[in-house]
Coordinates of C-alpha atoms in Angstrom, one line a residue:
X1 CA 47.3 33.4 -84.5
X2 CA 45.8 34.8 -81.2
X3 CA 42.8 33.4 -82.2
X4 CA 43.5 30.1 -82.8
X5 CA 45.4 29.7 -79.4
X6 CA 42.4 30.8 -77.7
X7 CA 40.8 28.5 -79.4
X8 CA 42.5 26.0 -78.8
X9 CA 42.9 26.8 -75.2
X10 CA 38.8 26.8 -75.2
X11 CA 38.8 23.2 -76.1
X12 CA 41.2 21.5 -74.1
X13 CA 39.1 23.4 -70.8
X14 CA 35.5 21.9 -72.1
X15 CA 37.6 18.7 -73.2
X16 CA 38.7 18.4 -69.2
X17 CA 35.1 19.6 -67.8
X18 CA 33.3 17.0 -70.1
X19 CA 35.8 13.9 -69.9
X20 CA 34.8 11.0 -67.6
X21 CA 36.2 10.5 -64.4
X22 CA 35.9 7.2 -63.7
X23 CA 36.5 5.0 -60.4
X24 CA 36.9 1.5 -60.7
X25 CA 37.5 -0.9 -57.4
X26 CA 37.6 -4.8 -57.6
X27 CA 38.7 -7.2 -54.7
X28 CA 38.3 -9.8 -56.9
X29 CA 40.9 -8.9 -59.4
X30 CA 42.5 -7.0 -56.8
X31 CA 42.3 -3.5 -58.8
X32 CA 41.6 -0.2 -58.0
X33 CA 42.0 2.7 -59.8
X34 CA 41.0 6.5 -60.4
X35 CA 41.1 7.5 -64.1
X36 CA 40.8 10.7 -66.0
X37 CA 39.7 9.5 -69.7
X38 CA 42.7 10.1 -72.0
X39 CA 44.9 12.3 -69.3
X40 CA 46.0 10.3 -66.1
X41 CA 45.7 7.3 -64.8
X42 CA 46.4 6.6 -60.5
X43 CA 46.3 2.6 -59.7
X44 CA 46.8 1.3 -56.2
X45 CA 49.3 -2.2 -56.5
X46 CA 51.3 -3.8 -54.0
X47 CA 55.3 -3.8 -53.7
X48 CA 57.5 -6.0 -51.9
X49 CA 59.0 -3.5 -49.2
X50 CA 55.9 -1.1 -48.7
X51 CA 52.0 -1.8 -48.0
X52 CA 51.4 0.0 -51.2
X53 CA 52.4 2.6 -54.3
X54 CA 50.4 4.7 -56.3
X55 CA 51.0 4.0 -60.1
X56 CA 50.4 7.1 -61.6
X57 CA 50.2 7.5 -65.5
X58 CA 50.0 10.4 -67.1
X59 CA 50.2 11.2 -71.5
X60 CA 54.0 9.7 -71.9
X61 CA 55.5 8.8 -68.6
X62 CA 54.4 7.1 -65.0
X63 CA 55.2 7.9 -62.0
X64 CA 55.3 6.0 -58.6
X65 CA 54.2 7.3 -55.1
X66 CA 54.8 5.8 -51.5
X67 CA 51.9 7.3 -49.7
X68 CA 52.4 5.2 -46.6
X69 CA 56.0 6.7 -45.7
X70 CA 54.9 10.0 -46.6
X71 CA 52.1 9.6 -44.0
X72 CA 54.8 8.4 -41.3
X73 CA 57.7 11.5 -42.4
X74 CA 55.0 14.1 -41.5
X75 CA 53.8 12.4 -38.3
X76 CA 57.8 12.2 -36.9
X77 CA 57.9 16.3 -37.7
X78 CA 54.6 16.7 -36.0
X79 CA 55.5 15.1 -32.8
X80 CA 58.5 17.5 -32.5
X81 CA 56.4 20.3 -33.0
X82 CA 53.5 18.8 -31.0
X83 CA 51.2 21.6 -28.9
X84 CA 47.9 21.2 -27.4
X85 CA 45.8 23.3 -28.8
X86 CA 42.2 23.7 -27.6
X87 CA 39.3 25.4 -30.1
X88 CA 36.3 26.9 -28.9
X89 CA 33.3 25.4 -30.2
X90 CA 30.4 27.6 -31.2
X91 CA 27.3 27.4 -33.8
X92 CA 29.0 28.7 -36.7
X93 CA 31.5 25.1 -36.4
X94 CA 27.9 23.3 -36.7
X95 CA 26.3 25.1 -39.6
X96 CA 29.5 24.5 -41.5
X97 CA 29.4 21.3 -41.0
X98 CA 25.8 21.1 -42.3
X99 CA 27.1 23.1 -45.0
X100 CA 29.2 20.7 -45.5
X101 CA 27.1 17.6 -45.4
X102 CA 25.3 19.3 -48.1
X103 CA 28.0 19.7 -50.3
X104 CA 29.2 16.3 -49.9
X105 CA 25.6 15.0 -50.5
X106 CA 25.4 16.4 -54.0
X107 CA 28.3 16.0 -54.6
X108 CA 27.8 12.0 -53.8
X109 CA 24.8 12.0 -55.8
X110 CA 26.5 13.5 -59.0
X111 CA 28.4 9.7 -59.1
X112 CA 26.7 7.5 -61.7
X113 CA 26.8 4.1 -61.3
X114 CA 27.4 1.8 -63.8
X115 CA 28.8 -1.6 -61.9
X116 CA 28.1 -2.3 -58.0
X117 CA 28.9 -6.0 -57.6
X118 CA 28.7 -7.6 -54.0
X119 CA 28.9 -11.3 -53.2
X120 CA 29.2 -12.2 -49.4
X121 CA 29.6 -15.5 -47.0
X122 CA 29.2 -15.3 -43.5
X123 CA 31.1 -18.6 -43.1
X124 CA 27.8 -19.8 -41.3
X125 CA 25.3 -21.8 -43.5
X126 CA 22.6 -21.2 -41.6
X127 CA 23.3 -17.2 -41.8
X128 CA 23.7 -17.3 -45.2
X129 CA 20.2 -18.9 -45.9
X130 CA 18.8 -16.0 -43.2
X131 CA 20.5 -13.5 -46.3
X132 CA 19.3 -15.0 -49.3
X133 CA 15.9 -13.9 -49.6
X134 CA 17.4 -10.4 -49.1
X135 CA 19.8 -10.7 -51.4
X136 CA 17.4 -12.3 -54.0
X137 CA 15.3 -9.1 -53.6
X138 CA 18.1 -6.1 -53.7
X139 CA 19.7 -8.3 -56.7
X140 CA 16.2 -8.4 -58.6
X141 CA 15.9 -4.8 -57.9
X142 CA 18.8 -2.4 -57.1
X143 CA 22.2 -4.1 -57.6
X144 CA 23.9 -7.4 -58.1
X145 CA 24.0 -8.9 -54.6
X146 CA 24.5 -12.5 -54.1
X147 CA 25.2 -15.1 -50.9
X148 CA 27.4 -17.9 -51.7
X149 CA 28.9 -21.0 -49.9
X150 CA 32.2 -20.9 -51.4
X151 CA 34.4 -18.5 -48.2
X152 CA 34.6 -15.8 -50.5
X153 CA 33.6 -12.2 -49.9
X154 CA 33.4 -9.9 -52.8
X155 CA 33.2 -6.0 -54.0
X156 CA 33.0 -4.4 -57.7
X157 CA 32.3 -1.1 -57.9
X158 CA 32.4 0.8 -61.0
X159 CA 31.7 5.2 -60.6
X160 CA 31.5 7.4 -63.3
X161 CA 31.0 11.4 -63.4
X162 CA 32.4 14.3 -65.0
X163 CA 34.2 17.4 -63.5
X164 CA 31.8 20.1 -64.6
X165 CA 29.2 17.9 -62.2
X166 CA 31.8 17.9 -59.6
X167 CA 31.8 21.7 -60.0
X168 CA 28.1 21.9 -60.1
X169 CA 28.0 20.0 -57.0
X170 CA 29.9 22.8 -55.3
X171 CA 28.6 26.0 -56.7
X172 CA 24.7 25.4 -56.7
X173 CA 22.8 26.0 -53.8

């Protein structure tokens, strides 16, 4: 029986390493989420009384979040509480922070991605015929990237990576 719970215990840990994390933002459909393939879902929507709430979906259930007045209950406390506190600077702060940069390098370059979708007007037409040979070259060769004269601006992203390249982001060198 010990066995078999291990087992099992083994599985759903590479299941979670190996599952896609995927990150999807659209103006044009007004979407954006954060999505752990087959666990949890986290959507950003709109609401009638606050700026925003976090759908988040999980196996069975969802569950809403109001991160804006969680934001402006801390900063009330804070002021209260509020000392100035000065920090010496020295070069350990700045190696750190190239540290840092490092980390957050490989770990940006651990993203696939699979959609990156931009469509632009500068509401001047003689600007936007200035961008189109650009965009003619960066949508024949990186990503789809076009000018139009229609007043409307446009971003689809579509990320994709898996937590054991998150982790390898942070542990290798």
């Amino acid at each position: 029986m010990l066995w078999i719970t291990l087992g099992l215990l083994a599985l759903i840990v590479l299941y979670v390493l190996f599952v896609p994390l995927i990150l999807y933002i659209d103006t044009d459909e007004r979407r954006a989420y954060l999505q752990i393939k087959g666990l949890a879902k986290a959507s950003i929507e709109a609401h009638e009384t606050e700026l925003i709430r976090i759908r988040l979906d999980t196996l069975f259930t969802h569950f809403y979040f109001y991160p804006i007045r969680k934001i402006f209950e801390s900063k009330e406390g804070e002021k209260t509480k509020a000392k100035d506190k000065k920090r010496n600077r020295s070069k350990k702060d700045t190696s750190d922070w190239m540290r840092y940069g490092k980390i957050g390098r490989r770990l940006l370059q651990s993203f696939q991605v699979r959609k990156f979708r931009v469509a632009i007007d500068t509401g001047d037409c003689i600007q936007n015929a200035r961008l189109f040979p650009v965009a003619a070259f960066v949508d024949r060769y990186l990503f789809d990237f076009q000018v139009n004269y229609q007043d409307r601006n446009y971003l689809g992203v579509h990320l994709a990576n898996r937590p054991v390249n998150i982790l390898k982001a942070f542990i290798n060198p």
